[in-house]
CSV table of C-alpha atoms in Angstrom, one decimal:
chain,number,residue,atom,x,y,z
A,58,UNK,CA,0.0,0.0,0.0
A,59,UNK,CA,1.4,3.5,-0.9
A,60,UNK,CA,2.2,6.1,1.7
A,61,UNK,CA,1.0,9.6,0.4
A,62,UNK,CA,3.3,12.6,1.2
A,63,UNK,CA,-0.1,14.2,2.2
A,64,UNK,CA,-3.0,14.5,4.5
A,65,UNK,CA,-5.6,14.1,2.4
A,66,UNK,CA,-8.3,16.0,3.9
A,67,UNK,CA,-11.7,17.6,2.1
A,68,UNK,CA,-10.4,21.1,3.0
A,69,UNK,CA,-7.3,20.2,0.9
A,70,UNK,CA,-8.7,18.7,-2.1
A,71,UNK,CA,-10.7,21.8,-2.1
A,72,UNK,CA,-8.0,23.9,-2.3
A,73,UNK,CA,-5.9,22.2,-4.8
A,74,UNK,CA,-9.4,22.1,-7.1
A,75,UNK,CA,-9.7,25.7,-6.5
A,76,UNK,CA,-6.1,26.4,-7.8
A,77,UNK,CA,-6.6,24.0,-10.7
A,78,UNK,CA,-9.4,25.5,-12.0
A,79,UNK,CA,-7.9,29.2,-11.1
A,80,UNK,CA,-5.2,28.0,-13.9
A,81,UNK,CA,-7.7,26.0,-16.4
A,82,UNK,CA,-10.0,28.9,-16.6
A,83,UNK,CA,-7.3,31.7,-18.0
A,84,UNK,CA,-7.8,31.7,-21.5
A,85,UNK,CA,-3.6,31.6,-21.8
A,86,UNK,CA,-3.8,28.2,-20.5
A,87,UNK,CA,-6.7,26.6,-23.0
A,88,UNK,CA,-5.6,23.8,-23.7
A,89,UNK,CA,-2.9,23.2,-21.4
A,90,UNK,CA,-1.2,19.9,-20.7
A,91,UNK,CA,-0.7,17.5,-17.7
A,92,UNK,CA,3.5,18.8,-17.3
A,93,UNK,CA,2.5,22.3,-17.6
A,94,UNK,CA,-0.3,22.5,-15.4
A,95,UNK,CA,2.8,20.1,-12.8
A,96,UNK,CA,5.3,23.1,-13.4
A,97,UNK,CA,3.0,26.4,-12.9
A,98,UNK,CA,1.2,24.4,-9.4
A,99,UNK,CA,5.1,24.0,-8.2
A,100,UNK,CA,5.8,27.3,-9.4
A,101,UNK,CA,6.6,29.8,-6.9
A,102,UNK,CA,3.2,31.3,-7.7
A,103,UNK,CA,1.5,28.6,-6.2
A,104,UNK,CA,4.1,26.5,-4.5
A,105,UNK,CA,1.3,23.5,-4.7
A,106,UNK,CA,2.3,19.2,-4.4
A,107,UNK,CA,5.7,20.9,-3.8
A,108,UNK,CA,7.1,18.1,-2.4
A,109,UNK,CA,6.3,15.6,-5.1
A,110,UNK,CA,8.7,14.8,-7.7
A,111,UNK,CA,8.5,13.7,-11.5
A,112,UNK,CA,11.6,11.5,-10.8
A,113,UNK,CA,10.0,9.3,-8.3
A,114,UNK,CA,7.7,6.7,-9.8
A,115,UNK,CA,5.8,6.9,-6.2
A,116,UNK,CA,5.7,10.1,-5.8
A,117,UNK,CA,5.3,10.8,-10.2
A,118,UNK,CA,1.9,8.7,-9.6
A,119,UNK,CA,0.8,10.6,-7.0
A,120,UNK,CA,1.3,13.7,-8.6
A,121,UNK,CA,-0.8,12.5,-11.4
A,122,UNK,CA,-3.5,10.8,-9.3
A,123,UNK,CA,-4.0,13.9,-7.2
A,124,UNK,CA,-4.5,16.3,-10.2
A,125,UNK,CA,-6.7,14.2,-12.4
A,126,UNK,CA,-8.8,13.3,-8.7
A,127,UNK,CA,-9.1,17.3,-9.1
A,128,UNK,CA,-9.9,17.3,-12.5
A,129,UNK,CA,-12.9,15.0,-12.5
A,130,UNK,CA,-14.5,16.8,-9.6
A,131,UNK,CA,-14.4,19.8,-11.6
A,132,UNK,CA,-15.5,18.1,-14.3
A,133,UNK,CA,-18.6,17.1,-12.5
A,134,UNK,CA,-18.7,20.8,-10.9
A,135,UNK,CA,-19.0,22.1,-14.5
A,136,UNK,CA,-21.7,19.8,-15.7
A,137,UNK,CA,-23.9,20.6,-13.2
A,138,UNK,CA,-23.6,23.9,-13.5
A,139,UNK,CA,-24.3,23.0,-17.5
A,140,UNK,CA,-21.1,25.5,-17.8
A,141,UNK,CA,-19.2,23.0,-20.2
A,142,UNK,CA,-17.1,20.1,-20.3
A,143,UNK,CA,-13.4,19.3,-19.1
A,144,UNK,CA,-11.9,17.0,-21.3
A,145,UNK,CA,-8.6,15.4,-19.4
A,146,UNK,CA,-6.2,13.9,-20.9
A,147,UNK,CA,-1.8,14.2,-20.0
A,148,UNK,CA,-1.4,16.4,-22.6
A,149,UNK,CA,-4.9,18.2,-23.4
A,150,UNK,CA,-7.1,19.5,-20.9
A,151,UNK,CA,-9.3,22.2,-21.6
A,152,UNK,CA,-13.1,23.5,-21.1
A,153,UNK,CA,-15.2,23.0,-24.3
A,154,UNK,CA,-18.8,23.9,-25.2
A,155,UNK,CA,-21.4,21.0,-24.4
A,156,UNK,CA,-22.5,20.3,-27.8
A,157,UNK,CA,-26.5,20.3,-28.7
A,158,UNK,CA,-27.1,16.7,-28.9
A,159,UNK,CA,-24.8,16.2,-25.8
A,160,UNK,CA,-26.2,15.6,-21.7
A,161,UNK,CA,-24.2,15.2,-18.7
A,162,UNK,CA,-25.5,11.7,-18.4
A,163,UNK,CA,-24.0,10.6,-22.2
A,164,UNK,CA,-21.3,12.6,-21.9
A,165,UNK,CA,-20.3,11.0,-18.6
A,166,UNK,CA,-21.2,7.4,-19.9
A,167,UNK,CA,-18.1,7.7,-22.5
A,168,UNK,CA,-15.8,8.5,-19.4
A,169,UNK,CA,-17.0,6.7,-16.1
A,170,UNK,CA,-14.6,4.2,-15.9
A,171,UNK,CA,-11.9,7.1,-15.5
A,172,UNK,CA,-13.8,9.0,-13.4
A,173,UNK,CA,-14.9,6.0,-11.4
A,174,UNK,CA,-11.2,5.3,-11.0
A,175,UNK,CA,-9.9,9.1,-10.3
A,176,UNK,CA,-12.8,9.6,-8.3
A,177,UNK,CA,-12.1,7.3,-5.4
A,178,UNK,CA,-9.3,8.7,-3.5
A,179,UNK,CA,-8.7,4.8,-1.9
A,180,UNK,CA,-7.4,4.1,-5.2
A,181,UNK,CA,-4.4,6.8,-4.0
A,182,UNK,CA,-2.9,4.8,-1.7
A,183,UNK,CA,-4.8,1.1,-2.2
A,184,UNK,CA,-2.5,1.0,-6.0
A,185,UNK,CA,-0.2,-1.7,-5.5
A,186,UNK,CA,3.9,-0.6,-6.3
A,187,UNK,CA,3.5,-3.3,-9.5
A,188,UNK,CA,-0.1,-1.2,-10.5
A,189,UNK,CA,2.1,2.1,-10.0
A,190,UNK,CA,4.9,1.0,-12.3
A,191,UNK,CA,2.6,-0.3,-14.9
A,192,UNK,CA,0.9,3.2,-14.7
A,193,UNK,CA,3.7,5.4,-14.8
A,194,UNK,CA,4.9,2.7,-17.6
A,195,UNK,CA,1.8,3.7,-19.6
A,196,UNK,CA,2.3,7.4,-18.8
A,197,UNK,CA,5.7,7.8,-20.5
A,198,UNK,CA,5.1,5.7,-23.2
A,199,UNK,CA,2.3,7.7,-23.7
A,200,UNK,CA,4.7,10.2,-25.6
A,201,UNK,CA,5.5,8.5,-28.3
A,202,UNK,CA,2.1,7.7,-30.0
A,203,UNK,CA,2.9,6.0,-33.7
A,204,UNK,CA,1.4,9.1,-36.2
A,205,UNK,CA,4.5,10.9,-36.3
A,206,UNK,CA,5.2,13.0,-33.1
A,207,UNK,CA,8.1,11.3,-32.1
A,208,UNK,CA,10.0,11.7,-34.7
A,209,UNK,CA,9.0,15.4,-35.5
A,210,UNK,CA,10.1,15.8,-32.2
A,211,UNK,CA,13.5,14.5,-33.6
A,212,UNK,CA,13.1,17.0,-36.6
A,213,UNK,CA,13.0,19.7,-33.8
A,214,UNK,CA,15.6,19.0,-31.7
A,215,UNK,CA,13.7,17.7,-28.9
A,216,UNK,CA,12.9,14.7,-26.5
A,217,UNK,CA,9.8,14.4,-24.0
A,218,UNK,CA,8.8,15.3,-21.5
A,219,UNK,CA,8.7,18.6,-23.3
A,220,UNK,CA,6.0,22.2,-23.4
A,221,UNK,CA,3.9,23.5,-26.8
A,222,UNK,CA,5.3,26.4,-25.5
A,223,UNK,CA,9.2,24.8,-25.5
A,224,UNK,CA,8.3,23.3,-28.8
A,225,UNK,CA,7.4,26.8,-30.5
A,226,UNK,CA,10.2,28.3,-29.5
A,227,UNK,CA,12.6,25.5,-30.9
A,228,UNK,CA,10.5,25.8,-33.8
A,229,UNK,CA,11.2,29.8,-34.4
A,230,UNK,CA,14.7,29.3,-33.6
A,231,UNK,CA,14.8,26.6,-36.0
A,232,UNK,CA,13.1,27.6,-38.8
A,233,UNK,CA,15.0,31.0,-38.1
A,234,UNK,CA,18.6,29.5,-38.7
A,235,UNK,CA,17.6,26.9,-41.9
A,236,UNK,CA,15.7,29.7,-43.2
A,237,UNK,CA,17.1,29.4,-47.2
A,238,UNK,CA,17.5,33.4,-47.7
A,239,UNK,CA,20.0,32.8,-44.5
A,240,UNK,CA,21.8,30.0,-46.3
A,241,UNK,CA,19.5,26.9,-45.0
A,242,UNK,CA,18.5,24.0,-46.7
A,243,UNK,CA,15.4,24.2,-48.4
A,244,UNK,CA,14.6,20.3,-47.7
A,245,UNK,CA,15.7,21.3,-44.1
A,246,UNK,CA,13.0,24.3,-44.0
A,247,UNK,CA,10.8,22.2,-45.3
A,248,UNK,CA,11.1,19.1,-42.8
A,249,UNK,CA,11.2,21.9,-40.1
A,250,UNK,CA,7.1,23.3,-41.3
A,251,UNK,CA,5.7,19.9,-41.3
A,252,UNK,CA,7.1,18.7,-37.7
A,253,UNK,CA,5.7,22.0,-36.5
A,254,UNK,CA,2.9,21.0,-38.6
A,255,UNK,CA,2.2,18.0,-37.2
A,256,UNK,CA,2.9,18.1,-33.7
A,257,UNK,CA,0.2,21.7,-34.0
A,258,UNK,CA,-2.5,19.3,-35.2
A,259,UNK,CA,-2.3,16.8,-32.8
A,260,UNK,CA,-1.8,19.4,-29.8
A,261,UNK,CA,-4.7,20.6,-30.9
A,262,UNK,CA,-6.9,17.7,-31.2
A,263,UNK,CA,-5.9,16.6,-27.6
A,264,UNK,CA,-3.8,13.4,-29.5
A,265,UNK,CA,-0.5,14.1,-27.6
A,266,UNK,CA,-1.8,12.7,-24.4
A,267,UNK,CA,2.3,12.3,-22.9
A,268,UNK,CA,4.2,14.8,-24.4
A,269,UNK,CA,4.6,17.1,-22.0
C-alpha cells in the first residue's frame, strides 16, 4: 500500500481544485497539458504538491492521481452547473462547449470508468507498487504515439517530457537559422514546417496525451 506525502483532507482537495481550476480557466492556458499544469502548481506562484517529484515513480503517480482526482470533480462541478465540459487527458485538458445533442449523463457514460477510478481517492494509496509502475509505464510511453510526433520531435531538436510552448520556441529558432535566404536548406526548412505541422495538429486535437 502507498504512503501519500499528504494529509488528504476535504479542505485540501478543495484547495488544490480551487487552484486548478484558477489556472484552467485563464484563456492563456486553454488547452494546457498535464506537465505544464505540474510546473505552474510548483511554481513559486502557487508552491502547490511541492514536495512531489517527477523523478520518483511513487511520488510521479501521486502527482498525477492527485491532479486528475481534481480534475474529474471539476468536471462534475462544471456539468452541473451546464457550464461546459473538461476534457482530461496528459497532454490536453481544456473546457469545451457542451454540444446540442450532448447531456451530462452521455457525456459521462463515455468516461465513467476514468472518473470512477480518479474519483475514489482509496485508489491513491490502495494501487499496488506493481499497479504504479505499470501506470507510470503507460504514462511515458504515452509520448511516443505511432502518427509521427516522435520523430518530429526529432526533426525539432527535442525529447519528452517537453511544453507546446518549448516546442514553438525550438520551432522559431529553428526555422530561423535553416531559413534558405540565410543560407539553410530548403529540404531542411521544409522538414522543419511539417514537424511544427504536425505536432500543431495533434496538440490541438488533444492526441498528444504524454508529451509534456
Amino acid at each position: 500500500m502507498l504512503e501519500s506525502e499528504y494529509e488528504i483532507s476535504a479542505t485540501f482537495i478543495e484547495e488544490l481544485c480551487r487552484t486548478i481550476k484558477a489556472i484552467i480557466i485563464r484563456p492563456e492556458h486553454q488547452p494546457i497539458s498535464e506537465y505544464e499544469l505540474i510546473k505552474l502548481l510548483q511554481s513559486g506562484h502557487y508552491h502547490t504538491l511541492n514536495s512531489l517529484s517527477m523523478t520518483q515513480a511513487d511520488q510521479l503517480f501521486q502527482l498525477h492521481f492527485l491532479i486528475f482526482h481534481a480534475l474529474y470533480k471539476l468536471q462534475e462541478e462544471l456539468l452541473a452547473k451546464q457550464a461546459g465540459f473538461l476534457e482530461i487527458t496528459p497532454l490536453c485538458i481544456r473546457i469545451r462547449p457542451i454540444r446540442q445533442n450532448e447531456t451530462s449523463s452521455n457525456i459521462i457514460h463515455q468516461h465513467d470508468k476514468l472518473a470512477e477510478y480518479y474519483l475514489d481517492i482509496k485508489n491513491l494509496t490502495n494501487t499496488t507498487t506493481h499497479e504504479i509502475e505499470q501506470l507510470i509505464l503507460s504514462f511515458w510511453k504515452s509520448f511516443q504515439h505511432p502518427d509521427g510526433q516522435l520523430e518530429s520531435l526529432k526533426v525539432l531538436q527535442l525529447t519528452p517530457p517537453v511544453s507546446y510552448n518549448e516546442i514553438k520556441k525550438q520551432y522559431k529558432r529553428l526555422a530561423s537559422k535553416h531559413h534558405p535566404d540565410k543560407g539553410g536548406s530548403k529540404e531542411l526548412i521544409q522538414q522543419i514546417n511539417q514537424a511544427m505541422a504536425t505536432l500543431s495538429q495533434h496538440y490541438k486535437n488533444g492526441r498528444l496525451s504524454g508529451l509534456s
